[in-house]
Amino acid sequence: MREEKRKSKFLMLAILSLSLLTVMAGAAVAPALGVVKAYFSDTNPLFIQMVVSMPAIFIVFTNFLFPKLCRCMGSKTLVMLGLILYTFGGCSAGLFSNIFLVLAARALVGFGVGIIMPLSTGLLSYYFAPEEQEKLMGYSSAMNQMGGVVATLLSGLLAVISWRASFLVYLLGLISMIACFFFLPNDRIENEDSEGTKTNVGKVFYHNASFVVGMFLLMVTFYIYPTNFAIEVASEGVIPQQYVAIIMAFMDFVAFLGGLFFVKVKILFQKKTRFVAPILFLIGYLLMTLVGGWVGNLTGSVFIGFANGMGIPYIISTASKKAGLSAVTTVIPLISAALYLAQFLTPMIVSFVTSLVGSGVLHLPYWTAIVCAICFLLWSHRIKDEEPMG
């Protein structure tokens, strides 16, 4: 029994190590974009921005292929393939002097994360009992946020050496590679429905739309913060620019705490937990919009960070509980696709709203986020905490 528990602990740590990497897909090299832009000074600025956004669209594409990959390979083989693409693609981007080759390497990162992301949460629901899953989903979310903090800081330090060196942050994938090689079984996690036919994506979406759309709304609401915070703070002129990165890293740390305390918050609020994240988002953006300055931006960042850290594990754990063992090949890839599609589309959504309303409205991105938070709150009525199907 003791040996079994020890193996279970190492298996848990191996799977959780994957969560350290997924958020880094684009965000890891964001601090280096300034020096990347300086090196490729004659390049269209859109291509420079795509260095960060390119992985997201390939993550979405790979998530839709994920169930088919599960029919061909075991879980360890899939994880190792994802980690190789992630590590090689991430590091190799710094080798090229052609922006299109850099973007091709970033696409490899997207393929890698598209494989890793569903497994980083889905394997928790596959190998661990339902009563353990909520705690582990909270840990997964916390590791996600902590990975973002560590990767962003490391990339920033490496960027001081060279823009090429900043991509070496993806060597962190080697840690997960070693852990998963030794402790992750190579079980087939292919799923079939009750009639023995392969899972249909449209059918899965129909039965899990509340979770998939919920994750999309959550991530659009959240992602307006990292893509606009520095610009909005600069327009206020109250907080010096050198403190912006510190405040944003602090927000990530609060999100880390949100994941750690997820289970306790759920025990406190029970079925009302589904409303916690959208309400916290709403309060956070209202504080930054209406109060502003040091007080409004700091307290708003705390609310937004905690909402993100709480909301992600709630949606994933609730969806996993409903789907049971089939979650890893059914609803989890769709939730992952929704998460990254939201990241990719958020700047376009804000740009579209700006074109409709005009750029003269103060804190327009935050007002957009407030509307999204309200939509997320209303949609949360559809997110039900149900018993597993099997």
GROMACS .gro file of N, CA and C in nm, residues 7 60 183 221 234 259 282 304 380 387:
model
   30
    7LYS      N    1   0.407   0.565  -0.556
    7LYS     CA    2   0.397   0.573  -0.701
    7LYS      C    3   0.290   0.673  -0.742
   60VAL      N    4  -0.519   2.532  -3.073
   60VAL     CA    5  -0.660   2.506  -3.102
   60VAL      C    6  -0.674   2.396  -3.207
  183PHE      N    7   0.776   0.815  -1.458
  183PHE     CA    8   0.663   0.790  -1.369
  183PHE      C    9   0.526   0.783  -1.436
  221THR      N   10  -1.255   3.750  -2.080
  221THR     CA   11  -1.265   3.847  -1.971
  221THR      C   12  -1.130   3.868  -1.904
  234ALA      N   13  -0.025   5.339  -1.850
  234ALA     CA   14   0.054   5.447  -1.910
  234ALA      C   15  -0.034   5.568  -1.943
  259GLY      N   16  -0.580   2.916  -0.712
  259GLY     CA   17  -0.580   2.773  -0.741
  259GLY      C   18  -0.558   2.690  -0.616
  282LEU      N   19  -1.587   4.118  -1.236
  282LEU     CA   20  -1.667   4.239  -1.245
  282LEU      C   21  -1.620   4.344  -1.145
  304ILE      N   22  -0.900   4.027  -1.004
  304ILE     CA   23  -0.891   3.962  -1.135
  304ILE      C   24  -0.804   3.837  -1.128
  380SER      N   25  -2.305   3.158  -1.642
  380SER     CA   26  -2.270   3.066  -1.533
  380SER      C   27  -2.391   2.994  -1.476
  387GLU      N   28  -2.309   1.478  -1.116
  387GLU     CA   29  -2.237   1.354  -1.087
  387GLU      C   30  -2.177   1.297  -1.215
   0.00000   0.00000   0.00000
